[in-house]
Amino acid sequence: MRSILKSVAAVAVLAGMTLSAAVPTFTQAQIDSGEALRQLGKIAYDTAMARAAKATTGCTKDKIKIRKEWRNMTMTDRKGFQEAIQCLMSKPARYKNIAGAKTAWDDYGVLHYYQTNFVHDNALFLPWHRHYNWVLEEDLKTTCGYTGIFPYWEWGLDCGKMDKSPVFDGTEYSLGGNGEFVKGHRAAIGGAKPGSGGGCVKTGPFANRTVNLGPTPGIGGDSVALKYNPRCLKRDLNDDVCSKMASLRNTTDLILASSTIAVFQAGSQGEGVTGTNNKNFGMGVHVGGHYAISGDPGSDFHFSALEPGFYLHHGNLDRLHFIWQNLDWEKRKDAISGTGTMYNSPPSPNSKLTDNMGFEPLHRNITIAAAMDTVGGTPLCYVYEPW
Ligand SMILES: *[C@@H]1O[C@H](CO)[C@@H](O)[C@H](O)[C@H]1NC(C)=O
Ligand SMILES: *[C@@H]1O[C@H](CO)[C@@H](O)[C@H](O)[C@H]1NC(C)=O
Ligand SMILES: *[C@@H]1O[C@H](CO)[C@@H](O)[C@H](O)[C@H]1NC(C)=O
Ligand SMILES: *[C@@H]1O[C@H](CO)[C@@H](O)[C@H](O)[C@H]1NC(C)=O
Ligand SMILES: [Cu+2]
C-alpha cells in the first residue's frame, strides 16, 4: 500500500497537482495539447492497476483487460473489431416480435431505445453506459469470437481533421468513412457549421450498410420507432462541433473542474451546471462526441447505439469517468447523484447503489454498485490506457 501511494504521489507531483485535493497546475498549453489529459490518464491507470494488484479473487491483475485508443490498437485488432460488429449484424436478434430487430446488432438499438428515459440525465447515465459497453464486448467475444482489445476514441485527437481520423478514414482498419457530401444541409446542433458529409457511407467496412429501425418518431411511439424501416447508414463528420465541444481542452476541463459527480455528469451532458472557478461546460463533451459523428442513426437520441462509432465514443466518456474517479478513488468510488428518471421527470426517488439497471435480454440486470469500479470484478475488469 505504502509503495503504491508513493508511486501515485510521484506521478501526481509530475502532473503538478497535490494528491489530497487533486488540484491541477497544468499550463494551458499542456491542457490544449492533451499532455495534461494523458498524464491524468496515467495516474488513473496506475491507481486502478494497483487496486487490481491487491485483489486475490475476482478482477485480479492477470485477468485485467487493457482498453486502448483506436490508433494504439494493432491493425489485426482494428480489423477484428469491425469484422466482429459485422458478424453481429449477420446473427439473429435476441428480441422476438419486434419488427425492426432483424439482427443481434439491432438488439442494441432496441435496448437503448427502451432504456433511454431511465439512463440519461440521471444517476444511471454513467454506470449504465459503462456496463452496456461491456455487454457488447462480451457479445463480440461469445457470439463472434473477437477477443482483442476493446477500443475508445479520444475525440480531441481528431478535431479539425476528422476525415483523417483512423476511426473514420474509410480503410479496412477503420469503422468506415464519412457519409457522401450532401450540399446545403445543416448541422443539427449548437449553431455549429455544417458537417462534411450528410449522405450514405460509401467507403470502408460499413459502406452500404442498412439501418433497420428508428429513427425516433416525432409521434407514434413504439409501433413507429421499432418498425422495420430499412435505409442507408449516414454520417456527417463535423470538425466544428468536435473542436468547440469535444476538444482535448473540453475533456480536461470537465475532469479538473468537476469536484462532485453531480457536476461531472451534468457537465458532460450540457445541463448548464457550473464547475470550479465558474467553469461553464457548454453543451458538454457527451453531446460533442455524438455530433462530431452525426448522421443517421448517429445523431438520434434513442437509436445512436446502432452507429458502430457509438461504442468508441461512450468508451471515451467512460474513460473520463474512470479518470475522474481514480484521481480521488476513496471519495469517488461510490459517487452517484440524481434519480432514476431523465431530468427526474416524472419525479422518482434518489437512486441508491443497490438499485437495478436493466440489460435484458442481452445480459442479466445488475445493480448500480456493480458498475462503479472498472476493476471491481462484478463483472467489470478493465482499465483505460492513455494514448
Ligand atoms: C499510441 O499511438 C501514438 C501515435 O500513433 C504513439 O505516439 C503513442 O506512443 C502510442 N501510445 C501507446 C501507449 O502505445
Ligand atoms: C455500394 O453500393 C454501390 C451501388 O449501390 C456500389 O457501386 C458500391 O460499390 C458499393 N460499395 C461497397 C463498398 O460495397
Ligand atoms: C472547448 O474547447 C475549445 C478549444 O479547444 C474552446 O474554444 C471552447 O470554448 C471550449 N468550450 C467550452 C464550453 O469550454
Ligand atoms: C431487469 O430490469 C428491467 C428494468 O429495466 C425490469 O423491467 C426487469 O423486470 C428486470 N428483470 C429482473 C429479472 O429483475
Ligand atoms: Cu445513451
Short mmCIF file of C-alpha atoms and ligand atoms in Angstrom, two decimals:
data_model
loop_
_atom_site.label_atom_id
_atom_site.label_comp_id
_atom_site.label_asym_id
_atom_site.label_seq_id
_atom_site.Cartn_x
_atom_site.Cartn_y
_atom_site.Cartn_z
CA MET A 1 0.00 0.00 0.00
CA ARG A 2 2.76 2.37 1.03
CA SER A 3 4.71 1.87 -2.20
CA ILE A 4 1.57 2.27 -4.28
CA LEU A 5 0.75 5.55 -2.62
CA LYS A 6 4.31 6.67 -3.15
CA SER A 7 4.32 5.95 -6.86
CA VAL A 8 0.99 7.66 -7.37
CA ALA A 9 2.26 10.63 -5.39
CA ALA A 10 5.34 10.81 -7.58
CA VAL A 11 3.27 10.95 -10.76
CA ALA A 12 0.96 13.45 -9.17
CA VAL A 13 3.85 15.74 -8.42
CA LEU A 14 4.97 15.44 -12.02
CA ALA A 15 1.49 16.41 -13.06
CA GLY A 16 1.71 19.42 -10.81
CA MET A 17 -1.13 18.52 -8.50
CA THR A 18 -1.35 17.57 -4.86
CA LEU A 19 -2.80 14.19 -4.05
CA SER A 20 -5.23 15.22 -1.34
CA ALA A 21 -7.04 17.90 -3.32
CA ALA A 22 -6.15 16.78 -6.84
CA VAL A 23 -5.74 20.43 -7.76
CA PRO A 24 -4.06 20.88 -11.14
CA THR A 25 -1.37 23.30 -12.09
CA PHE A 26 -1.15 22.37 -15.74
CA THR A 27 -0.31 25.08 -18.19
CA GLN A 28 -2.92 25.99 -20.79
CA ALA A 29 -0.56 24.63 -23.44
CA GLN A 30 -0.40 21.25 -21.66
CA ILE A 31 -4.19 21.18 -21.44
CA ASP A 32 -4.73 22.12 -25.08
CA SER A 33 -2.19 19.65 -26.42
CA GLY A 34 -3.61 16.73 -24.44
CA GLU A 35 -0.47 16.30 -22.36
CA ALA A 36 -2.43 17.08 -19.19
CA LEU A 37 -5.14 14.55 -20.05
CA ARG A 38 -2.53 11.94 -20.91
CA GLN A 39 -0.88 12.43 -17.51
CA LEU A 40 -4.21 12.29 -15.68
CA GLY A 41 -4.99 9.12 -17.61
CA LYS A 42 -1.72 7.60 -16.47
CA ILE A 43 -2.41 8.38 -12.81
CA ALA A 44 -5.84 6.77 -13.11
CA TYR A 45 -4.39 3.74 -14.89
CA ASP A 46 -1.76 3.25 -12.18
CA THR A 47 -4.28 3.73 -9.39
CA ALA A 48 -6.71 1.15 -10.81
CA MET A 49 -3.90 -1.29 -11.60
CA ALA A 50 -2.63 -1.01 -8.04
CA ARG A 51 -6.11 -1.90 -6.77
CA ALA A 52 -6.23 -4.94 -9.01
CA ALA A 53 -2.74 -5.98 -7.90
CA LYS A 54 -4.08 -6.36 -4.36
CA ALA A 55 -7.12 -8.40 -5.38
CA THR A 56 -6.97 -12.11 -4.64
CA THR A 57 -10.31 -13.02 -6.24
CA GLY A 58 -12.49 -11.55 -8.99
CA CYS A 59 -10.61 -8.99 -11.05
CA THR A 60 -7.01 -10.00 -10.36
CA LYS A 61 -4.08 -8.48 -12.18
CA ASP A 62 -3.70 -11.44 -14.56
CA LYS A 63 -7.32 -11.08 -15.73
CA ILE A 64 -7.39 -7.36 -16.30
CA LYS A 65 -8.09 -6.16 -19.84
CA ILE A 66 -6.47 -3.03 -21.15
CA ARG A 67 -8.64 -0.81 -23.29
CA LYS A 68 -6.80 1.30 -25.83
CA GLU A 69 -7.34 4.30 -28.03
CA TRP A 70 -8.22 3.08 -31.54
CA ARG A 71 -4.91 4.27 -33.05
CA ASN A 72 -2.97 2.34 -30.42
CA MET A 73 -4.57 -0.97 -31.38
CA THR A 74 -2.86 -3.33 -33.77
CA MET A 75 -4.19 -3.45 -37.33
CA THR A 76 -5.28 -7.02 -36.59
CA ASP A 77 -7.46 -5.87 -33.70
CA ARG A 78 -8.88 -2.89 -35.57
CA LYS A 79 -9.93 -5.16 -38.40
CA GLY A 80 -11.03 -7.87 -35.98
CA PHE A 81 -13.22 -5.44 -34.05
CA GLN A 82 -15.07 -4.09 -37.08
CA GLU A 83 -15.47 -7.57 -38.51
CA ALA A 84 -16.94 -8.78 -35.22
CA ILE A 85 -19.51 -5.99 -35.37
CA GLN A 86 -20.35 -7.00 -38.94
CA CYS A 87 -20.65 -10.56 -37.63
CA LEU A 88 -23.25 -9.41 -35.05
CA MET A 89 -25.09 -7.75 -37.93
CA SER A 90 -25.44 -11.20 -39.50
CA LYS A 91 -26.68 -13.06 -36.41
CA PRO A 92 -30.31 -13.41 -35.33
CA ALA A 93 -31.91 -10.95 -32.93
CA ARG A 94 -32.50 -11.92 -29.30
CA TYR A 95 -35.56 -9.67 -29.13
CA LYS A 96 -38.52 -11.52 -30.57
CA ASN A 97 -41.63 -9.94 -32.06
CA ILE A 98 -40.03 -6.59 -32.77
CA ALA A 99 -40.45 -5.91 -36.47
CA GLY A 100 -37.30 -3.78 -36.86
CA ALA A 101 -34.99 -6.04 -34.86
CA LYS A 102 -33.56 -8.20 -37.63
CA THR A 103 -30.10 -8.87 -36.22
CA ALA A 104 -28.12 -9.25 -33.00
CA TRP A 105 -26.75 -5.74 -33.67
CA ASP A 106 -30.26 -4.30 -33.86
CA ASP A 107 -30.86 -5.59 -30.33
CA TYR A 108 -28.56 -2.84 -29.07
CA GLY A 109 -30.74 -0.21 -30.66
CA VAL A 110 -33.85 -1.73 -29.09
CA LEU A 111 -32.38 -1.99 -25.59
CA HIS A 112 -31.06 1.57 -25.74
CA TYR A 113 -34.43 2.77 -27.05
CA TYR A 114 -36.34 1.13 -24.18
CA GLN A 115 -33.88 2.42 -21.58
CA THR A 116 -33.42 5.95 -22.92
CA ASN A 117 -35.68 7.72 -20.39
CA PHE A 118 -34.06 5.89 -17.48
CA VAL A 119 -30.35 6.13 -18.34
CA HIS A 120 -29.73 9.71 -19.44
CA ASP A 121 -29.55 12.94 -17.47
CA ASN A 122 -29.84 10.98 -14.24
CA ALA A 123 -27.85 8.81 -11.81
CA LEU A 124 -27.69 5.82 -14.15
CA PHE A 125 -26.16 7.63 -17.11
CA LEU A 126 -22.51 6.78 -16.40
CA PRO A 127 -22.83 3.32 -14.78
CA TRP A 128 -25.43 2.09 -17.28
CA HIS A 129 -23.45 3.07 -20.38
CA ARG A 130 -20.30 1.68 -18.76
CA HIS A 131 -21.87 -1.74 -18.37
CA TYR A 132 -23.61 -1.53 -21.74
CA ASN A 133 -20.23 -1.25 -23.49
CA TRP A 134 -19.04 -4.26 -21.53
CA VAL A 135 -22.12 -6.22 -22.64
CA LEU A 136 -21.16 -5.52 -26.26
CA GLU A 137 -17.56 -6.55 -25.56
CA GLU A 138 -18.79 -9.88 -24.17
CA ASP A 139 -21.16 -10.35 -27.09
CA LEU A 140 -18.37 -9.75 -29.62
CA LYS A 141 -16.43 -12.48 -27.84
CA THR A 142 -19.11 -15.10 -27.23
CA THR A 143 -21.15 -14.59 -30.40
CA CYS A 144 -18.41 -13.62 -32.84
CA GLY A 145 -15.12 -14.79 -31.36
CA TYR A 146 -13.42 -11.40 -31.03
CA THR A 147 -11.09 -11.46 -28.04
CA GLY A 148 -8.91 -8.49 -28.95
CA ILE A 149 -8.72 -5.05 -27.41
CA PHE A 150 -11.90 -3.06 -26.78
CA PRO A 151 -11.39 0.47 -28.10
CA TYR A 152 -12.12 4.03 -27.15
CA TRP A 153 -11.97 7.08 -29.42
CA GLU A 154 -10.37 10.22 -28.00
CA TRP A 155 -12.34 12.82 -29.91
CA GLY A 156 -9.83 15.58 -29.25
CA LEU A 157 -7.07 13.86 -31.21
CA ASP A 158 -9.12 14.25 -34.40
CA CYS A 159 -10.95 17.58 -34.05
CA GLY A 160 -10.10 19.67 -37.12
CA LYS A 161 -9.10 16.62 -39.17
CA MET A 162 -11.98 14.24 -38.72
CA ASP A 163 -11.71 12.90 -42.28
CA LYS A 164 -8.17 11.75 -41.44
CA SER A 165 -9.28 10.07 -38.21
CA PRO A 166 -8.13 6.45 -38.13
CA VAL A 167 -11.61 5.65 -36.84
CA PHE A 168 -13.39 7.15 -39.86
CA ASP A 169 -10.85 7.25 -42.70
CA GLY A 170 -12.65 4.57 -44.68
CA THR A 171 -9.87 1.98 -44.72
CA GLU A 172 -10.48 -1.63 -43.72
CA TYR A 173 -8.84 -0.75 -40.38
CA SER A 174 -11.49 1.88 -39.64
CA LEU A 175 -15.21 1.84 -38.91
CA GLY A 176 -15.83 3.08 -42.44
CA GLY A 177 -15.74 6.53 -43.93
CA ASN A 178 -17.75 9.72 -43.76
CA GLY A 179 -21.12 9.95 -45.46
CA GLU A 180 -21.20 11.26 -49.03
CA PHE A 181 -21.23 15.03 -49.16
CA VAL A 182 -24.72 16.47 -49.41
CA LYS A 183 -24.81 20.11 -50.41
CA GLY A 184 -26.74 22.64 -48.38
CA HIS A 185 -27.50 20.54 -45.35
CA ARG A 186 -27.18 21.94 -41.84
CA ALA A 187 -25.63 20.52 -38.69
CA ALA A 188 -28.27 19.74 -36.15
CA ILE A 189 -26.72 21.27 -33.06
CA GLY A 190 -25.48 24.37 -31.31
CA GLY A 191 -25.22 26.74 -34.26
CA ALA A 192 -22.16 24.84 -35.48
CA LYS A 193 -21.11 24.87 -39.10
CA PRO A 194 -22.49 22.04 -41.23
CA GLY A 195 -20.58 18.78 -41.33
CA SER A 196 -18.62 17.47 -44.29
CA GLY A 197 -20.87 14.52 -45.16
CA GLY A 198 -24.58 14.05 -44.62
CA GLY A 199 -25.25 11.20 -47.03
CA CYS A 200 -24.78 7.45 -47.07
CA VAL A 201 -21.49 5.87 -46.02
CA LYS A 202 -19.88 4.61 -49.23
CA THR A 203 -16.37 3.65 -48.18
CA GLY A 204 -14.89 1.09 -45.82
CA PRO A 205 -16.31 -1.61 -43.62
CA PHE A 206 -19.84 -0.26 -43.13
CA ALA A 207 -20.35 1.03 -46.66
CA ASN A 208 -23.86 0.36 -47.93
CA ARG A 209 -24.93 -0.97 -44.54
CA THR A 210 -28.63 -0.95 -43.82
CA VAL A 211 -30.01 0.57 -40.62
CA ASN A 212 -33.10 -1.47 -39.80
CA LEU A 213 -35.03 0.54 -37.23
CA GLY A 214 -35.62 4.03 -35.96
CA PRO A 215 -35.40 6.98 -36.21
CA THR A 216 -37.08 8.38 -33.12
CA PRO A 217 -40.54 9.34 -34.33
CA GLY A 218 -42.00 12.74 -33.51
CA ILE A 219 -45.19 10.94 -32.65
CA GLY A 220 -46.31 7.34 -32.83
CA GLY A 221 -44.46 5.60 -30.01
CA ASP A 222 -43.08 2.07 -30.10
CA SER A 223 -45.05 0.86 -33.09
CA VAL A 224 -43.45 3.52 -35.28
CA ALA A 225 -39.98 3.62 -33.70
CA LEU A 226 -39.49 -0.14 -33.70
CA LYS A 227 -40.97 -0.92 -37.10
CA TYR A 228 -38.79 -2.23 -39.91
CA ASN A 229 -37.50 0.87 -41.68
CA PRO A 230 -34.50 -0.05 -43.83
CA ARG A 231 -32.29 2.84 -45.01
CA CYS A 232 -28.63 3.54 -45.51
CA LEU A 233 -26.19 4.31 -42.70
CA LYS A 234 -25.41 8.03 -42.88
CA ARG A 235 -22.61 10.07 -41.33
CA ASP A 236 -21.85 13.75 -41.22
CA LEU A 237 -18.44 14.19 -39.63
CA ASN A 238 -18.24 17.63 -38.08
CA ASP A 239 -14.94 19.32 -37.23
CA ASP A 240 -16.59 22.45 -35.89
CA VAL A 241 -18.63 20.53 -33.31
CA CYS A 242 -15.61 18.45 -32.38
CA SER A 243 -13.33 21.46 -31.92
CA LYS A 244 -15.84 23.52 -29.92
CA MET A 245 -17.47 20.79 -27.85
CA ALA A 246 -15.21 17.74 -27.57
CA SER A 247 -11.66 19.11 -27.73
CA LEU A 248 -8.80 17.98 -25.50
CA ARG A 249 -9.30 21.20 -23.56
CA ASN A 250 -13.01 20.47 -23.11
CA THR A 251 -12.44 16.94 -21.76
CA THR A 252 -9.59 18.01 -19.49
CA ASP A 253 -11.66 20.91 -18.14
CA LEU A 254 -14.51 18.53 -17.35
CA ILE A 255 -12.25 16.32 -15.26
CA LEU A 256 -10.43 19.13 -13.49
CA ALA A 257 -13.36 21.45 -12.81
CA SER A 258 -15.80 18.81 -11.52
CA SER A 259 -15.46 18.41 -7.78
CA THR A 260 -18.60 16.27 -7.48
CA ILE A 261 -20.24 13.58 -9.58
CA ALA A 262 -23.28 15.84 -9.91
CA VAL A 263 -21.15 18.41 -11.73
CA PHE A 264 -19.26 15.81 -13.76
CA GLN A 265 -22.34 14.03 -15.09
CA ALA A 266 -24.35 17.19 -15.69
CA GLY A 267 -21.36 18.99 -17.21
CA SER A 268 -20.70 16.15 -19.63
CA GLN A 269 -24.33 16.27 -20.77
CA GLY A 270 -24.70 20.03 -21.13
CA GLU A 271 -27.16 20.51 -18.29
CA GLY A 272 -25.92 24.02 -17.60
CA VAL A 273 -24.09 23.41 -14.35
CA THR A 274 -21.10 25.48 -13.29
CA GLY A 275 -17.85 23.89 -12.18
CA THR A 276 -14.86 25.05 -10.16
CA ASN A 277 -13.80 28.63 -10.96
CA ASN A 278 -17.15 29.24 -12.64
CA LYS A 279 -16.29 26.83 -15.43
CA ASN A 280 -19.15 26.56 -17.90
CA PHE A 281 -19.22 23.25 -19.77
CA GLY A 282 -21.33 24.39 -22.70
CA MET A 283 -23.30 21.62 -24.37
CA GLY A 284 -20.93 19.04 -22.92
CA VAL A 285 -18.46 16.57 -24.37
CA HIS A 286 -21.03 13.77 -24.50
CA VAL A 287 -23.15 15.78 -26.90
CA GLY A 288 -20.00 16.97 -28.68
CA GLY A 289 -18.67 13.49 -29.37
CA HIS A 290 -22.04 12.27 -30.65
CA TYR A 291 -22.49 15.19 -33.01
CA ALA A 292 -18.91 15.05 -34.21
CA ILE A 293 -20.08 11.84 -35.91
CA SER A 294 -23.70 12.86 -36.54
CA GLY A 295 -25.81 11.35 -39.29
CA ASP A 296 -28.44 8.66 -39.05
CA PRO A 297 -28.60 6.93 -36.61
CA GLY A 298 -25.52 8.71 -35.13
CA SER A 299 -27.41 11.80 -34.01
CA ASP A 300 -30.57 10.02 -32.90
CA PHE A 301 -31.10 10.17 -29.15
CA HIS A 302 -32.63 6.69 -28.97
CA PHE A 303 -31.01 4.85 -31.87
CA SER A 304 -27.46 6.24 -31.94
CA ALA A 305 -26.49 2.89 -30.42
CA LEU A 306 -26.88 1.42 -33.94
CA GLU A 307 -23.90 3.54 -35.13
CA PRO A 308 -20.71 1.48 -34.59
CA GLY A 309 -18.85 4.64 -33.51
CA PHE A 310 -21.22 4.95 -30.52
CA TYR A 311 -19.23 2.41 -28.51
CA LEU A 312 -15.87 4.10 -29.06
CA HIS A 313 -17.47 7.42 -28.19
CA HIS A 314 -19.01 6.05 -25.00
CA GLY A 315 -15.73 4.27 -24.32
CA ASN A 316 -14.09 7.68 -24.15
CA LEU A 317 -16.79 9.10 -21.91
CA ASP A 318 -16.41 6.06 -19.65
CA ARG A 319 -12.67 6.67 -19.68
CA LEU A 320 -13.16 10.25 -18.49
CA HIS A 321 -15.37 8.95 -15.68
CA PHE A 322 -12.72 6.31 -14.88
CA ILE A 323 -10.04 9.02 -14.72
CA TRP A 324 -12.21 11.32 -12.62
CA GLN A 325 -12.99 8.54 -10.14
CA ASN A 326 -9.44 7.27 -9.83
CA LEU A 327 -7.96 10.72 -9.20
CA ASP A 328 -9.62 10.60 -5.76
CA TRP A 329 -10.71 6.99 -5.51
CA GLU A 330 -11.83 6.66 -1.89
CA LYS A 331 -14.10 9.68 -2.18
CA ARG A 332 -15.35 8.92 -5.68
CA LYS A 333 -15.67 5.16 -5.89
CA ASP A 334 -19.34 5.18 -4.90
CA ALA A 335 -20.28 8.63 -6.15
CA ILE A 336 -23.69 8.81 -7.82
CA SER A 337 -26.17 11.65 -7.98
CA GLY A 338 -29.77 12.03 -9.05
CA THR A 339 -32.74 9.79 -9.61
CA GLY A 340 -33.76 7.02 -12.00
CA THR A 341 -35.70 9.16 -14.46
CA MET A 342 -34.46 11.60 -17.09
CA TYR A 343 -34.27 15.13 -15.59
CA ASN A 344 -36.22 13.50 -12.75
CA SER A 345 -39.32 13.52 -14.93
CA PRO A 346 -41.59 12.00 -13.80
CA PRO A 347 -40.22 12.52 -10.28
CA SER A 348 -38.62 9.40 -8.78
CA PRO A 349 -36.64 8.59 -5.62
CA ASN A 350 -32.93 9.33 -5.35
CA SER A 351 -31.01 6.41 -6.80
CA LYS A 352 -29.20 4.05 -4.45
CA LEU A 353 -26.20 1.86 -5.23
CA THR A 354 -28.42 -1.18 -4.76
CA ASP A 355 -30.84 -0.08 -7.49
CA ASN A 356 -31.39 -2.23 -10.56
CA MET A 357 -30.14 -1.42 -14.05
CA GLY A 358 -31.85 -3.20 -16.96
CA PHE A 359 -29.94 -5.07 -19.67
CA GLU A 360 -32.27 -7.94 -20.53
CA PRO A 361 -32.38 -9.79 -22.89
CA LEU A 362 -28.72 -9.03 -23.73
CA HIS A 363 -27.37 -9.60 -20.24
CA ARG A 364 -28.75 -10.14 -16.75
CA ASN A 365 -29.59 -6.97 -14.88
CA ILE A 366 -27.02 -5.64 -12.44
CA THR A 367 -27.02 -3.09 -9.62
CA ILE A 368 -25.51 0.37 -9.96
CA ALA A 369 -22.87 -0.69 -7.41
CA ALA A 370 -21.68 -3.47 -9.72
CA ALA A 371 -20.65 -0.91 -12.35
CA MET A 372 -18.90 1.60 -10.10
CA ASP A 373 -15.40 0.10 -10.32
CA THR A 374 -13.96 -0.94 -13.69
CA VAL A 375 -11.68 -3.36 -11.81
CA GLY A 376 -14.38 -4.41 -9.34
CA GLY A 377 -14.86 -7.81 -10.93
CA THR A 378 -18.66 -7.64 -10.76
CA PRO A 379 -18.15 -8.36 -13.62
CA LEU A 380 -16.02 -5.45 -14.90
CA CYS A 381 -12.27 -5.99 -15.13
CA TYR A 382 -10.57 -3.43 -17.34
CA VAL A 383 -8.54 -0.22 -17.31
CA TYR A 384 -8.05 2.50 -19.91
CA GLU A 385 -4.55 3.05 -21.20
CA PRO A 386 -3.80 6.64 -22.19
CA TRP A 387 -2.89 7.01 -25.84
C1 LIG B 1 -0.25 5.50 -29.34
O1 LIG B 1 -0.03 5.87 -30.68
C2 LIG B 1 0.62 7.12 -30.79
C3 LIG B 1 0.63 7.57 -32.24
O2 LIG B 1 0.40 6.57 -33.11
C4 LIG B 1 2.03 6.99 -30.22
O3 LIG B 1 2.70 8.21 -30.31
C5 LIG B 1 1.91 6.59 -28.75
O4 LIG B 1 3.19 6.36 -28.22
C6 LIG B 1 1.06 5.33 -28.60
N1 LIG B 1 0.81 5.14 -27.18
C7 LIG B 1 0.89 3.96 -26.58
C8 LIG B 1 0.53 3.94 -25.13
O5 LIG B 1 1.22 2.94 -27.15
C1 LIG B 2 -22.16 0.37 -52.53
O1 LIG B 2 -23.23 0.30 -53.43
C2 LIG B 2 -22.96 0.92 -54.69
C3 LIG B 2 -24.19 0.81 -55.57
O2 LIG B 2 -25.33 0.70 -54.85
C4 LIG B 2 -21.78 0.23 -55.36
O3 LIG B 2 -21.47 0.91 -56.54
C5 LIG B 2 -20.58 0.25 -54.44
O4 LIG B 2 -19.53 -0.49 -54.99
C6 LIG B 2 -20.90 -0.32 -53.07
N1 LIG B 2 -19.77 -0.13 -52.22
C7 LIG B 2 -19.27 -1.08 -51.41
C8 LIG B 2 -18.03 -0.75 -50.66
O5 LIG B 2 -19.79 -2.19 -51.31
C1 LIG B 3 -13.92 23.82 -25.79
O1 LIG B 3 -12.58 23.95 -26.19
C2 LIG B 3 -12.38 24.92 -27.22
C3 LIG B 3 -10.89 24.95 -27.55
O2 LIG B 3 -10.40 23.66 -27.73
C4 LIG B 3 -12.84 26.28 -26.75
O3 LIG B 3 -12.75 27.21 -27.82
C5 LIG B 3 -14.27 26.19 -26.25
O4 LIG B 3 -14.64 27.45 -25.69
C6 LIG B 3 -14.40 25.13 -25.19
N1 LIG B 3 -15.79 25.02 -24.76
C7 LIG B 3 -16.15 25.20 -23.51
C8 LIG B 3 -17.60 25.05 -23.22
O5 LIG B 3 -15.36 25.46 -22.64
C1 LIG B 4 -34.49 -6.09 -15.41
O1 LIG B 4 -34.66 -4.68 -15.45
C2 LIG B 4 -35.82 -4.22 -16.11
C3 LIG B 4 -35.87 -2.72 -15.95
O2 LIG B 4 -35.05 -2.07 -16.78
C4 LIG B 4 -37.06 -4.82 -15.48
O3 LIG B 4 -38.19 -4.44 -16.25
C5 LIG B 4 -36.96 -6.31 -15.39
O4 LIG B 4 -38.08 -6.81 -14.68
C6 LIG B 4 -35.69 -6.70 -14.67
N1 LIG B 4 -35.59 -8.14 -14.61
C7 LIG B 4 -35.34 -8.80 -13.50
C8 LIG B 4 -35.22 -10.28 -13.60
O5 LIG B 4 -35.23 -8.23 -12.43
CU CU B 5 -27.23 6.55 -24.36
#
